[in-house]
């Protein structure tokens, strides 16, 4: 069974750093892209970026380029999303998601349960 | 980058048919995928490709595309179909990006 299990909710202060994770299981982790999607409170889905764990090829949305870092450790089948200096506006639910097919890119059929990040002083 | 435009809200009477649309230039080159999201839950893929349903998605959900518009049709809407629906696709402006529509809130009356 394919599963994406994300790390737990986080409460941070502005300026702090954070790294959240997404562990894949039940499939060949290195053969599928993993995307990250933001959902701010009461708002829609926003694509942040995507990584191919097989070779760490990473692409970012222009809106998030330079704001976050996406990485993966294929030895433990885990993708990461990290911030070096959080802002209150980073408060949101963050999802990781996997496409339907190994060469797929935007058709996300498996989603993590989401990680709620709250940034507040 | 490209944008995908959806109507913010649509309503349908129980058992009737509803079409939710998604417009954008990227849809001339790529199929849209459609996601259903209920409050407090992660999105669920309901349609992808030309008109493919993942396992477990009822056949009342179908997809189509014409020009720059993709459509999600629910034939015989049920109360449990009340949710937010999002489309997405690749960005066709030469960038390796993905774009989501703003979402449509479906109310089943």
PDB file of C-alpha atoms in Angstrom, chain A residues 51-109:
ATOM      1  CA  UNK A  51      11.663  16.916  -6.427  1.00  0.00           C
ATOM      2  CA  UNK A  52      12.704  13.704  -8.149  1.00  0.00           C
ATOM      3  CA  UNK A  53      14.416  11.686  -5.399  1.00  0.00           C
ATOM      4  CA  UNK A  54      16.234   9.509  -7.923  1.00  0.00           C
ATOM      5  CA  UNK A  55      18.593  12.322  -8.891  1.00  0.00           C
ATOM      6  CA  UNK A  56      17.415  15.203  -6.643  1.00  0.00           C
ATOM      7  CA  UNK A  57      16.251  17.253  -9.653  1.00  0.00           C
ATOM      8  CA  UNK A  58      14.232  20.034  -7.986  1.00  0.00           C
ATOM      9  CA  UNK A  59      11.931  22.671  -9.448  1.00  0.00           C
ATOM     10  CA  UNK A  60      10.296  25.566  -7.620  1.00  0.00           C
ATOM     11  CA  UNK A  61       7.296  27.744  -8.226  1.00  0.00           C
ATOM     12  CA  UNK A  62       8.466  31.325  -8.827  1.00  0.00           C
ATOM     13  CA  UNK A  63       6.358  32.296  -5.811  1.00  0.00           C
ATOM     14  CA  UNK A  64       8.398  30.058  -3.527  1.00  0.00           C
ATOM     15  CA  UNK A  65      11.852  30.139  -5.137  1.00  0.00           C
ATOM     16  CA  UNK A  66      14.318  31.374  -2.540  1.00  0.00           C
ATOM     17  CA  UNK A  67      11.727  31.154   0.229  1.00  0.00           C
ATOM     18  CA  UNK A  68      11.921  27.417   0.899  1.00  0.00           C
ATOM     19  CA  UNK A  69      14.232  24.496   0.171  1.00  0.00           C
ATOM     20  CA  UNK A  70      13.014  21.119  -1.030  1.00  0.00           C
ATOM     21  CA  UNK A  71      15.264  18.104  -0.574  1.00  0.00           C
ATOM     22  CA  UNK A  72      15.118  14.328  -0.307  1.00  0.00           C
ATOM     23  CA  UNK A  73      17.055  11.508   1.323  1.00  0.00           C
ATOM     24  CA  UNK A  74      16.472   8.462  -0.813  1.00  0.00           C
ATOM     25  CA  UNK A  75      18.215   6.196   1.675  1.00  0.00           C
ATOM     26  CA  UNK A  76      15.269   6.669   4.031  1.00  0.00           C
ATOM     27  CA  UNK A  77      12.592   7.420   1.394  1.00  0.00           C
ATOM     28  CA  UNK A  78      11.909  10.853   2.821  1.00  0.00           C
ATOM     29  CA  UNK A  79      11.350  14.249   1.239  1.00  0.00           C
ATOM     30  CA  UNK A  80      11.730  17.521   3.106  1.00  0.00           C
ATOM     31  CA  UNK A  81      10.513  21.085   3.011  1.00  0.00           C
ATOM     32  CA  UNK A  82      12.480  23.615   4.979  1.00  0.00           C
ATOM     33  CA  UNK A  83      12.561  27.258   5.907  1.00  0.00           C
ATOM     34  CA  UNK A  84      15.560  29.174   7.229  1.00  0.00           C
ATOM     35  CA  UNK A  85      13.579  32.054   8.674  1.00  0.00           C
ATOM     36  CA  UNK A  86       9.843  31.653   9.138  1.00  0.00           C
ATOM     37  CA  UNK A  87       7.325  34.461   8.789  1.00  0.00           C
ATOM     38  CA  UNK A  88       3.812  34.702  10.136  1.00  0.00           C
ATOM     39  CA  UNK A  89       2.603  34.433   6.550  1.00  0.00           C
ATOM     40  CA  UNK A  90       4.059  30.900   6.380  1.00  0.00           C
ATOM     41  CA  UNK A  91       1.232  29.746   8.647  1.00  0.00           C
ATOM     42  CA  UNK A  92      -0.517  27.091   6.580  1.00  0.00           C
ATOM     43  CA  UNK A  93      -1.157  23.421   6.006  1.00  0.00           C
ATOM     44  CA  UNK A  94       1.544  21.811   3.876  1.00  0.00           C
ATOM     45  CA  UNK A  95       0.943  18.653   1.877  1.00  0.00           C
ATOM     46  CA  UNK A  96       3.302  16.376   0.039  1.00  0.00           C
ATOM     47  CA  UNK A  97       1.884  14.466  -2.908  1.00  0.00           C
ATOM     48  CA  UNK A  98       2.957  11.836  -5.431  1.00  0.00           C
ATOM     49  CA  UNK A  99       1.867  11.653  -9.084  1.00  0.00           C
ATOM     50  CA  UNK A 100      -0.007   8.698 -10.532  1.00  0.00           C
ATOM     51  CA  UNK A 101       2.819   7.406 -12.715  1.00  0.00           C
ATOM     52  CA  UNK A 102       6.628   7.328 -12.573  1.00  0.00           C
ATOM     53  CA  UNK A 103       6.858   9.871 -15.371  1.00  0.00           C
ATOM     54  CA  UNK A 104       3.866  11.784 -14.053  1.00  0.00           C
ATOM     55  CA  UNK A 105       4.255  15.312 -12.812  1.00  0.00           C
ATOM     56  CA  UNK A 106       1.042  17.069 -11.840  1.00  0.00           C
ATOM     57  CA  UNK A 107      -1.512  14.280 -11.418  1.00  0.00           C
ATOM     58  CA  UNK A 108      -1.233  13.718  -7.675  1.00  0.00           C
ATOM     59  CA  UNK A 109      -3.033  10.567  -6.606  1.00  0.00           C
TER      60      UNK A 109
END
